[in-house]
XYZ file of C-alpha atoms in Angstrom:
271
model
C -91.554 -25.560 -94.094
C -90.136 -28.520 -92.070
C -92.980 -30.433 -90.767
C -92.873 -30.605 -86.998
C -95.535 -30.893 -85.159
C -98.540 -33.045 -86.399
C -102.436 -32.743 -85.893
C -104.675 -36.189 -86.481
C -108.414 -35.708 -86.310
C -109.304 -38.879 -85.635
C -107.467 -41.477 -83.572
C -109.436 -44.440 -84.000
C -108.166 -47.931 -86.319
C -106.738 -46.225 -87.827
C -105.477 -42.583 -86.616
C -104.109 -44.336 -82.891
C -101.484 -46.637 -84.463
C -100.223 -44.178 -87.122
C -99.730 -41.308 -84.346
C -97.590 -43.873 -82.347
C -95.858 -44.651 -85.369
C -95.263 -40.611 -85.980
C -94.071 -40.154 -82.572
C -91.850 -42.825 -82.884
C -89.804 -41.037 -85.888
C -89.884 -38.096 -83.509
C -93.080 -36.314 -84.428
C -95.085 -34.021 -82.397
C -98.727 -35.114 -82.091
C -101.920 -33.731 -81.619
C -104.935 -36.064 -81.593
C -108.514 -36.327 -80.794
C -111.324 -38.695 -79.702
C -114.851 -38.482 -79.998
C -114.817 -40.964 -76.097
C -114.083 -38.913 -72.594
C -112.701 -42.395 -72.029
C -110.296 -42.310 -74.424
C -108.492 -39.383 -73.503
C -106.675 -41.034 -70.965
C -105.366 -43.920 -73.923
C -103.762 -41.072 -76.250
C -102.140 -39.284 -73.296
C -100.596 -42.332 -72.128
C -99.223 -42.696 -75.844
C -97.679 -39.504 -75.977
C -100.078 -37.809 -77.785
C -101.418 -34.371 -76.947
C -105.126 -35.357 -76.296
C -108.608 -33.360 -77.616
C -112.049 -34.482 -76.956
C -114.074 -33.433 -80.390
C -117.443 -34.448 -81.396
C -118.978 -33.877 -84.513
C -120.749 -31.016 -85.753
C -118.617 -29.470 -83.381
C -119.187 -25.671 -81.925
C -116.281 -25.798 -79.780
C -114.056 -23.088 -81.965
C -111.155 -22.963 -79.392
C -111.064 -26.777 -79.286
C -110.970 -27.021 -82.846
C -108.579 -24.211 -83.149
C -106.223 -25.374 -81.028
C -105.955 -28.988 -82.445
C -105.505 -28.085 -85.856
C -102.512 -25.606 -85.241
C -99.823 -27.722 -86.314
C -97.441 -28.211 -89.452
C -99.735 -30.982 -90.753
C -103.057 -31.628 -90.215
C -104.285 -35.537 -91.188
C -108.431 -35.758 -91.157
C -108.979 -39.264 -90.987
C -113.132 -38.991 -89.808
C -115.509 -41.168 -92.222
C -118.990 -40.116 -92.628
C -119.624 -43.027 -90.271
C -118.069 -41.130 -87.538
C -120.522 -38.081 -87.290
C -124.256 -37.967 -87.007
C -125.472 -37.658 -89.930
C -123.860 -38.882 -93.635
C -125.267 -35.966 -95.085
C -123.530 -33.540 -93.150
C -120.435 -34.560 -93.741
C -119.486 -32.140 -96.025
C -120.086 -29.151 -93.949
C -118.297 -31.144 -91.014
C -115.315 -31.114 -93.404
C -115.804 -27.383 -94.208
C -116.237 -26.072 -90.857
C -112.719 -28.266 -89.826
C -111.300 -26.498 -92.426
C -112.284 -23.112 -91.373
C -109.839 -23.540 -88.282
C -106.962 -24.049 -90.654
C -104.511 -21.783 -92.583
C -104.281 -21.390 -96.072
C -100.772 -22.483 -96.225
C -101.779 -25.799 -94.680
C -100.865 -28.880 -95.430
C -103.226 -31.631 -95.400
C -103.762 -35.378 -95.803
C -107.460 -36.370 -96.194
C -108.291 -39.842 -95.815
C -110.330 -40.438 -98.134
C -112.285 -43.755 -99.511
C -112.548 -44.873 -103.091
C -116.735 -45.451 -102.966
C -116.056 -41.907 -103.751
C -116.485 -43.581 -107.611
C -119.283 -45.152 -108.590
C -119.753 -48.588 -110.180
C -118.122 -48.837 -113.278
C -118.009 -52.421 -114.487
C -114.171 -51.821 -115.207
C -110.942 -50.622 -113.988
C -111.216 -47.311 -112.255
C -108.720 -44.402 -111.628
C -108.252 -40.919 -109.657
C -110.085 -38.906 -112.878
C -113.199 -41.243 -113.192
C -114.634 -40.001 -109.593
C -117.628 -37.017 -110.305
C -117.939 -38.014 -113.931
C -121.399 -37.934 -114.065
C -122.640 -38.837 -110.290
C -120.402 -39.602 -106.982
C -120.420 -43.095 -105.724
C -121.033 -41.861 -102.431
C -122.000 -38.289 -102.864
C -120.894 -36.876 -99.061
C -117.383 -38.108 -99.682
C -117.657 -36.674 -102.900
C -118.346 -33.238 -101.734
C -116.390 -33.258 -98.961
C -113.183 -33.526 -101.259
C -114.383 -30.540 -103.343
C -114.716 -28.344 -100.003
C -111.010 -29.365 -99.007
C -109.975 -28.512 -102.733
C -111.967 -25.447 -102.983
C -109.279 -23.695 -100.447
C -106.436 -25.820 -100.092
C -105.803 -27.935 -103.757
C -101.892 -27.051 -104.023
C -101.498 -27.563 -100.272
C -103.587 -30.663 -99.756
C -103.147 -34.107 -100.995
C -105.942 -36.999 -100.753
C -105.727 -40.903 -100.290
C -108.563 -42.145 -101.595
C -108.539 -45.701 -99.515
C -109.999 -49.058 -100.362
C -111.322 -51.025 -97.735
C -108.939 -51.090 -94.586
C -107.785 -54.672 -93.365
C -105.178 -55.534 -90.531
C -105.034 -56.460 -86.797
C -108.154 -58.345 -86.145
C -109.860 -57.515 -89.309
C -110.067 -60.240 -91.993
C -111.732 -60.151 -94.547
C -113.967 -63.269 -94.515
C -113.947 -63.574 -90.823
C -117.976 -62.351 -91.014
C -119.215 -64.438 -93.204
C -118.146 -68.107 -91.739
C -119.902 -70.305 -92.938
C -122.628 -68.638 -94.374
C -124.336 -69.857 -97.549
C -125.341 -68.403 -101.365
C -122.739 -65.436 -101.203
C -122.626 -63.129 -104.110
C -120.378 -61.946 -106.293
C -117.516 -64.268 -105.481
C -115.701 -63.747 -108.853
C -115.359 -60.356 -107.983
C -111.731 -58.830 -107.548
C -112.057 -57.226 -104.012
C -110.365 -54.071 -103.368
C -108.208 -53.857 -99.837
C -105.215 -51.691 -98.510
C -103.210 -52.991 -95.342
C -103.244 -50.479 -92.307
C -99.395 -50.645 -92.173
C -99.668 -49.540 -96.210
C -101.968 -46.753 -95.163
C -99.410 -45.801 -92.456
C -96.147 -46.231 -95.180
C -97.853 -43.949 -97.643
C -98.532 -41.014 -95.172
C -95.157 -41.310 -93.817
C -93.874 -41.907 -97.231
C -95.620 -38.081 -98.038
C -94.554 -36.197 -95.402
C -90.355 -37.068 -96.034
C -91.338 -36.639 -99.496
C -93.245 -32.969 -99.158
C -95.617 -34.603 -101.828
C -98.912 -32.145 -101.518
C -101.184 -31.089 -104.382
C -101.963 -35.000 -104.871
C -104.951 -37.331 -105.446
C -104.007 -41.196 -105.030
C -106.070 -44.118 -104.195
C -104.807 -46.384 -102.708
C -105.291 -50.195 -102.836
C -103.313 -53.391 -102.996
C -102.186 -53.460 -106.240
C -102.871 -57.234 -106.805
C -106.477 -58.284 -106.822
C -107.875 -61.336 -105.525
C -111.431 -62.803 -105.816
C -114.007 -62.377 -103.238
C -114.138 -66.319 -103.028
C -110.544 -67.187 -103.362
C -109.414 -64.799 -100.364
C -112.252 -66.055 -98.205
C -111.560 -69.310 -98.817
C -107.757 -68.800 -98.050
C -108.426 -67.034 -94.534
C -110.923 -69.506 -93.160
C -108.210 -71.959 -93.969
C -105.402 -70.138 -92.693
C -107.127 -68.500 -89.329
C -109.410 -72.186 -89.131
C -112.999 -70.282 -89.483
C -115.888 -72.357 -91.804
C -115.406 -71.619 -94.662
C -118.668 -69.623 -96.887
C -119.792 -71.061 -99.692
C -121.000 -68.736 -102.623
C -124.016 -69.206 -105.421
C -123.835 -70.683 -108.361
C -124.245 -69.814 -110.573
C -122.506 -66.539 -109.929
C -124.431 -63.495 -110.767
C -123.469 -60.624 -112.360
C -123.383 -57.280 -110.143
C -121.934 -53.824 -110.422
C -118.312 -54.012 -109.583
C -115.052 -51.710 -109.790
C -111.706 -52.501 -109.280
C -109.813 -49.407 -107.976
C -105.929 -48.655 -109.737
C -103.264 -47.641 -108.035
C -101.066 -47.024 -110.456
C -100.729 -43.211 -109.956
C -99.605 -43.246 -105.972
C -96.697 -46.316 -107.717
C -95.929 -44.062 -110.119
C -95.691 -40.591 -108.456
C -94.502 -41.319 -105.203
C -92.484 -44.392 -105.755
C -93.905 -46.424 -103.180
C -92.960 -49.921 -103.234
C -96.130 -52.018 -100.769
C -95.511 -54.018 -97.872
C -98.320 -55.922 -98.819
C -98.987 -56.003 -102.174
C -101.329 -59.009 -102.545
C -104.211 -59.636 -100.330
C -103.534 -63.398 -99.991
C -100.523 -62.268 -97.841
C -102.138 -59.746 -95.788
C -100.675 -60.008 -92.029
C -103.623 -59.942 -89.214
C -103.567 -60.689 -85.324
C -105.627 -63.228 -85.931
């Protein structure tokens, strides 16, 4: 089935500037807010607006936004009331939607826990979730939709007016500054989705990070030079904490996707 028509549950950082860039390639888009105010925003972009809050109990609501071709659910646990509830915030979406349909789940990688090493789409739920609402939440989106569904298991998401570093100006005795970081660009994020849907690639798990790693100290050090913030200084001598460092190797590999911004030192911002 030729995808058409486009549902995004979610159209915050994230979800607002990938629906413009959908409806720019000619998409039809659906899209909701959790802010009255809001409404007006995503109308004005072209994009068929839904107020939604979560739990939500509004079944026609619901209904009505996730009729579509694709449906993208792109809410963190953040976004709802309660972490723990997440899950069944996921499942209850879901219940709206057909089997047949296609999916992309944004996802996060502290889905895995801490592993001291380098750490890839099989080594989440071996033994414990890193962060056990994500965790669950996946398995309720595969429990009914695994051939039809693929997942993008996201490190942490850096662009427009987020840099990473930016926070911690000239603060003192940081942590963990040896530590390769793990960071995706929002116009990656955006590639990759678009990159799925001309592909038809569903039945997927990928995370998906910059593929070359920087320290924690090196790239903080290189923004507050670049954007002229202090510059944080870290303790010595450097301890020792749990750490991963997130592969993505598999979404290279699979989908062929070649990064727009492959290393973190070269990260674009609006700065």
């Amino acid at each position: 089935m030729m995808i058409k028509k486009i549902s995004i549950v979610g159209c915050g950082w994230l979800g607002l500037p990938l629906a413009q860039e959908l409806i720019r390639d000619g998409f039809t888009v659906k899209g909701s807010t959790t802010s009255e105010e809001k409404l007006s925003l995503l109308q004005k972009e072209g994009i068929q607006p839904y107020l939604l809050a979560f739990p939500t109990n509004n079944k026609a609501i619901a209904s009505e936004l996730v009729d579509g071709d694709l449906l993208i659910i792109n809410i963190p646990p953040s976004g709802i009331g309660h972490r723990e509830e997440y899950p069944k915030v996921i499942a209850n979406l879901l219940s709206f939607a057909k089997p047949s349909q296609k999916i992309i789940f944004i996802s996060s990688t502290s889905i895995y826990p801490d592993l001291n090493r380098l750490v890839r789409e099989e080594d989440a739920g071996k033994g414990s979730f890193g962060k056990d609402e994500i965790g669950h939440a996946e398995l309720a989106l595969l429990k009914g939709h695994q051939s039809t569904a693929t997942i993008l298991r996201c490190s942490g998401l850096m662009g427009k007016i987020r840099i990473p570093g930016k926070y911690f100006a000239g603060k003192k005795g940081i942590t963990n500054g040896h530590i390769l970081l793990n960071l995706i660009h929002l116009e990656d994020v955006i590639g990759v989705v678009k990159e799925i849907i001309k592909q038809n690639a569903f039945g997927h798990i990928w995370n998906l990070t910059a593929p070359i790693h920087r320290k924690r100290e090196e790239i903080y050090n290189n923004n507050a030079a670049k954007f002229g913030f202090a510059q944080a200084s870290f303790a010595e001598p450097d301890l020792q904490l749990p750490f991963k460092i997130i592969s993505p190797d598999k979404l290279i590999s699979e989908l062929n996707y070649t990064f727009k911004y492959p290393d973190i030192l070269d990260f674009k911002y609006d700065s």
